[in-house]
mmCIF file of C-alpha atoms in Angstrom:
data_model
loop_
_atom_site.group_PDB
_atom_site.id
_atom_site.type_symbol
_atom_site.label_atom_id
_atom_site.label_comp_id
_atom_site.label_asym_id
_atom_site.label_seq_id
_atom_site.Cartn_x
_atom_site.Cartn_y
_atom_site.Cartn_z
ATOM 1 C CA UNK A 1 11.643 6.049 -0.841
ATOM 2 C CA UNK A 2 13.429 5.078 -4.046
ATOM 3 C CA UNK A 3 12.147 1.511 -3.616
ATOM 4 C CA UNK A 4 8.633 2.929 -3.071
ATOM 5 C CA UNK A 5 8.921 4.911 -6.307
ATOM 6 C CA UNK A 6 10.145 1.857 -8.222
ATOM 7 C CA UNK A 7 7.352 -0.354 -6.871
ATOM 8 C CA UNK A 8 4.789 2.348 -7.673
ATOM 9 C CA UNK A 9 6.091 2.660 -11.233
ATOM 10 C CA UNK A 10 6.135 -1.131 -11.679
ATOM 11 C CA UNK A 11 2.512 -1.408 -10.536
ATOM 12 C CA UNK A 12 1.420 1.546 -12.687
ATOM 13 C CA UNK A 13 3.130 0.025 -15.708
ATOM 14 C CA UNK A 14 1.236 -3.225 -15.177
ATOM 15 C CA UNK A 15 -2.131 -1.583 -14.494
ATOM 16 C CA UNK A 16 -1.670 0.671 -17.519
ATOM 17 C CA UNK A 17 -1.998 -2.432 -19.725
ATOM 18 C CA UNK A 18 -5.480 -3.238 -18.411
ATOM 19 C CA UNK A 19 -8.905 -2.259 -19.604
ATOM 20 C CA UNK A 20 -12.005 -1.684 -17.494
ATOM 21 C CA UNK A 21 -12.929 -5.368 -17.700
ATOM 22 C CA UNK A 22 -9.541 -6.430 -16.297
ATOM 23 C CA UNK A 23 -9.992 -3.990 -13.430
ATOM 24 C CA UNK A 24 -13.283 -5.689 -12.526
ATOM 25 C CA UNK A 25 -11.727 -9.175 -12.449
ATOM 26 C CA UNK A 26 -11.195 -10.871 -9.089
ATOM 27 C CA UNK A 27 -7.969 -10.372 -7.203
ATOM 28 C CA UNK A 28 -6.427 -12.986 -4.941
ATOM 29 C CA UNK A 29 -8.112 -11.288 -1.971
ATOM 30 C CA UNK A 30 -11.511 -12.857 -1.242
ATOM 31 C CA UNK A 31 -14.338 -10.548 -2.247
ATOM 32 C CA UNK A 32 -12.059 -7.930 -3.778
ATOM 33 C CA UNK A 33 -11.661 -7.132 -7.455
ATOM 34 C CA UNK A 34 -8.495 -5.618 -8.844
ATOM 35 C CA UNK A 35 -10.362 -2.315 -8.574
ATOM 36 C CA UNK A 36 -10.698 -2.840 -4.828
ATOM 37 C CA UNK A 37 -6.972 -3.498 -4.490
ATOM 38 C CA UNK A 38 -5.991 -0.483 -6.581
ATOM 39 C CA UNK A 39 -8.384 1.760 -4.633
ATOM 40 C CA UNK A 40 -7.037 0.379 -1.356
ATOM 41 C CA UNK A 41 -3.498 1.234 -2.458
ATOM 42 C CA UNK A 42 -4.559 4.785 -3.292
ATOM 43 C CA UNK A 43 -6.291 5.280 0.035
ATOM 44 C CA UNK A 44 -3.326 3.677 1.834
ATOM 45 C CA UNK A 45 -0.969 6.262 0.331
ATOM 46 C CA UNK A 46 -3.294 8.999 1.592
ATOM 47 C CA UNK A 47 -3.522 7.313 5.001
ATOM 48 C CA UNK A 48 0.228 6.928 5.428
ATOM 49 C CA UNK A 49 0.621 10.566 4.408
ATOM 50 C CA UNK A 50 -1.835 11.408 7.192
ATOM 51 C CA UNK A 51 0.288 9.413 9.634
ATOM 52 C CA UNK A 52 3.402 11.373 8.672
ATOM 53 C CA UNK A 53 1.445 14.614 9.155
ATOM 54 C CA UNK A 54 0.454 13.518 12.671
ATOM 55 C CA UNK A 55 -3.182 12.943 11.718
ATOM 56 C CA UNK A 56 -5.291 9.803 12.156
ATOM 57 C CA UNK A 57 -4.601 7.258 9.456
ATOM 58 C CA UNK A 58 -8.304 7.028 8.513
ATOM 59 C CA UNK A 59 -11.345 8.871 9.813
ATOM 60 C CA UNK A 60 -12.669 5.454 10.879
ATOM 61 C CA UNK A 61 -12.553 1.813 9.816
ATOM 62 C CA UNK A 62 -16.030 2.221 8.368
ATOM 63 C CA UNK A 63 -14.945 5.205 6.282
ATOM 64 C CA UNK A 64 -11.884 3.290 5.048
ATOM 65 C CA UNK A 65 -14.039 0.351 3.965
ATOM 66 C CA UNK A 66 -16.693 2.582 2.371
ATOM 67 C CA UNK A 67 -14.059 4.513 0.410
ATOM 68 C CA UNK A 68 -12.630 1.267 -0.985
ATOM 69 C CA UNK A 69 -16.081 -0.036 -1.948
ATOM 70 C CA UNK A 70 -17.047 3.268 -3.566
ATOM 71 C CA UNK A 71 -13.786 3.528 -5.491
ATOM 72 C CA UNK A 72 -13.518 -0.044 -6.731
ATOM 73 C CA UNK A 73 -15.924 0.190 -9.720
ATOM 74 C CA UNK A 74 -14.457 3.413 -11.140
ATOM 75 C CA UNK A 75 -13.104 3.315 -14.699
ATOM 76 C CA UNK A 76 -9.437 2.466 -15.161
ATOM 77 C CA UNK A 77 -8.389 5.975 -16.203
ATOM 78 C CA UNK A 78 -9.887 7.410 -13.021
ATOM 79 C CA UNK A 79 -8.283 4.689 -10.889
ATOM 80 C CA UNK A 80 -4.844 5.267 -12.419
ATOM 81 C CA UNK A 81 -5.079 9.047 -11.991
ATOM 82 C CA UNK A 82 -6.089 8.581 -8.348
ATOM 83 C CA UNK A 83 -3.271 6.103 -7.756
ATOM 84 C CA UNK A 84 -0.688 8.485 -9.264
ATOM 85 C CA UNK A 85 -2.018 11.475 -7.331
ATOM 86 C CA UNK A 86 -2.076 9.631 -4.022
ATOM 87 C CA UNK A 87 1.412 8.178 -4.597
ATOM 88 C CA UNK A 88 2.756 11.643 -5.459
ATOM 89 C CA UNK A 89 1.089 13.063 -2.339
ATOM 90 C CA UNK A 90 2.698 10.437 -0.122
ATOM 91 C CA UNK A 91 6.131 11.058 -1.640
ATOM 92 C CA UNK A 92 5.730 14.817 -1.165
ATOM 93 C CA UNK A 93 4.859 14.443 2.519
ATOM 94 C CA UNK A 94 7.717 11.977 3.056
ATOM 95 C CA UNK A 95 10.170 14.383 1.409
ATOM 96 C CA UNK A 96 9.513 17.116 3.975
ATOM 97 C CA UNK A 97 11.979 17.535 6.839
ATOM 98 C CA UNK A 98 10.701 15.630 9.866
ATOM 99 C CA UNK A 99 11.684 13.890 13.044
ATOM 100 C CA UNK A 100 11.878 10.369 11.664
ATOM 101 C CA UNK A 101 12.536 8.923 15.126
ATOM 102 C CA UNK A 102 9.125 9.993 16.475
ATOM 103 C CA UNK A 103 6.406 7.444 17.201
ATOM 104 C CA UNK A 104 3.384 7.588 14.918
ATOM 105 C CA UNK A 105 -0.094 6.081 15.327
ATOM 106 C CA UNK A 106 -1.401 3.699 12.692
ATOM 107 C CA UNK A 107 -4.691 1.713 12.712
ATOM 108 C CA UNK A 108 -6.145 -0.315 15.528
ATOM 109 C CA UNK A 109 -3.834 1.078 18.200
ATOM 110 C CA UNK A 110 -0.647 0.103 16.366
ATOM 111 C CA UNK A 111 2.273 2.501 16.728
ATOM 112 C CA UNK A 112 5.621 2.545 14.983
ATOM 113 C CA UNK A 113 8.584 4.737 14.264
ATOM 114 C CA UNK A 114 7.995 7.298 11.524
ATOM 115 C CA UNK A 115 11.168 5.951 9.927
ATOM 116 C CA UNK A 116 9.372 2.680 9.132
ATOM 117 C CA UNK A 117 6.375 4.273 7.380
ATOM 118 C CA UNK A 118 8.042 4.271 3.932
ATOM 119 C CA UNK A 119 8.795 0.566 4.317
ATOM 120 C CA UNK A 120 5.171 -0.024 5.331
ATOM 121 C CA UNK A 121 4.162 1.647 2.050
ATOM 122 C CA UNK A 122 6.570 -0.569 0.144
ATOM 123 C CA UNK A 123 5.035 -3.638 1.792
ATOM 124 C CA UNK A 124 1.573 -2.552 0.658
ATOM 125 C CA UNK A 125 2.742 -2.004 -2.910
ATOM 126 C CA UNK A 126 4.699 -5.225 -3.248
ATOM 127 C CA UNK A 127 2.310 -7.630 -1.534
ATOM 128 C CA UNK A 128 -0.803 -6.163 -3.147
ATOM 129 C CA UNK A 129 0.888 -6.254 -6.560
ATOM 130 C CA UNK A 130 1.023 -10.024 -6.011
ATOM 131 C CA UNK A 131 -2.628 -9.954 -4.878
ATOM 132 C CA UNK A 132 -3.663 -8.420 -8.218
ATOM 133 C CA UNK A 133 -3.066 -11.849 -9.835
ATOM 134 C CA UNK A 134 -1.457 -10.473 -12.967
ATOM 135 C CA UNK A 135 1.719 -12.550 -13.063
ATOM 136 C CA UNK A 136 3.725 -10.732 -10.385
ATOM 137 C CA UNK A 137 4.441 -13.475 -7.872
ATOM 138 C CA UNK A 138 6.065 -13.817 -4.468
ATOM 139 C CA UNK A 139 9.106 -15.202 -6.263
ATOM 140 C CA UNK A 140 9.429 -11.862 -8.067
ATOM 141 C CA UNK A 141 9.983 -9.999 -4.791
ATOM 142 C CA UNK A 142 13.613 -9.099 -4.252
ATOM 143 C CA UNK A 143 15.623 -11.013 -1.675
ATOM 144 C CA UNK A 144 16.352 -7.695 0.049
ATOM 145 C CA UNK A 145 12.642 -6.927 0.361
ATOM 146 C CA UNK A 146 11.777 -10.447 1.512
ATOM 147 C CA UNK A 147 14.509 -10.516 4.156
ATOM 148 C CA UNK A 148 13.501 -7.083 5.418
ATOM 149 C CA UNK A 149 9.808 -8.010 5.496
ATOM 150 C CA UNK A 150 10.474 -11.224 7.429
ATOM 151 C CA UNK A 151 12.554 -9.264 9.949
ATOM 152 C CA UNK A 152 9.830 -6.592 10.154
ATOM 153 C CA UNK A 153 7.108 -9.175 10.817
ATOM 154 C CA UNK A 154 9.274 -11.035 13.319
ATOM 155 C CA UNK A 155 9.864 -7.816 15.220
ATOM 156 C CA UNK A 156 6.206 -6.820 14.992
ATOM 157 C CA UNK A 157 4.799 -10.104 16.280
ATOM 158 C CA UNK A 158 7.446 -11.290 18.743
ATOM 159 C CA UNK A 159 5.729 -11.606 22.110
ATOM 160 C CA UNK A 160 2.293 -10.905 20.627
ATOM 161 C CA UNK A 161 -0.251 -12.857 22.702
ATOM 162 C CA UNK A 162 -2.192 -14.086 19.653
ATOM 163 C CA UNK A 163 0.876 -15.520 17.918
#
């Protein structure tokens, strides 16, 4: 969770330098502005908090997509406040005593150990910081993060029929 806090602060520090025009600029994700990415990160914090509470991650895929589209054009101040609030909410839920060995349900039928949810949040923060196209590059990711992410993906996709 400390790494999640640091990544959140790093992203907030970067986004705090923008203006509304920078927020509307394209990200590295096709069809998504930086506002889309920032909104996605806010809704992802909410969603992962839901997972830790034993709730569905999102009401539906359509709701997830609509929330991102609706939130993307908001002014920077509103986006940053939402990002902070959602990040604080996720940290508060994760700080509560829980059975971290339990299996939780994510999207699209994916399940995982609750203990890996904080790392999933870190992945979202780090990779999407790169996607913002603001000078934070894959080379800026720590070796520890990169090694852990490669191991995570290897574990996740080993034996997967589509891989």
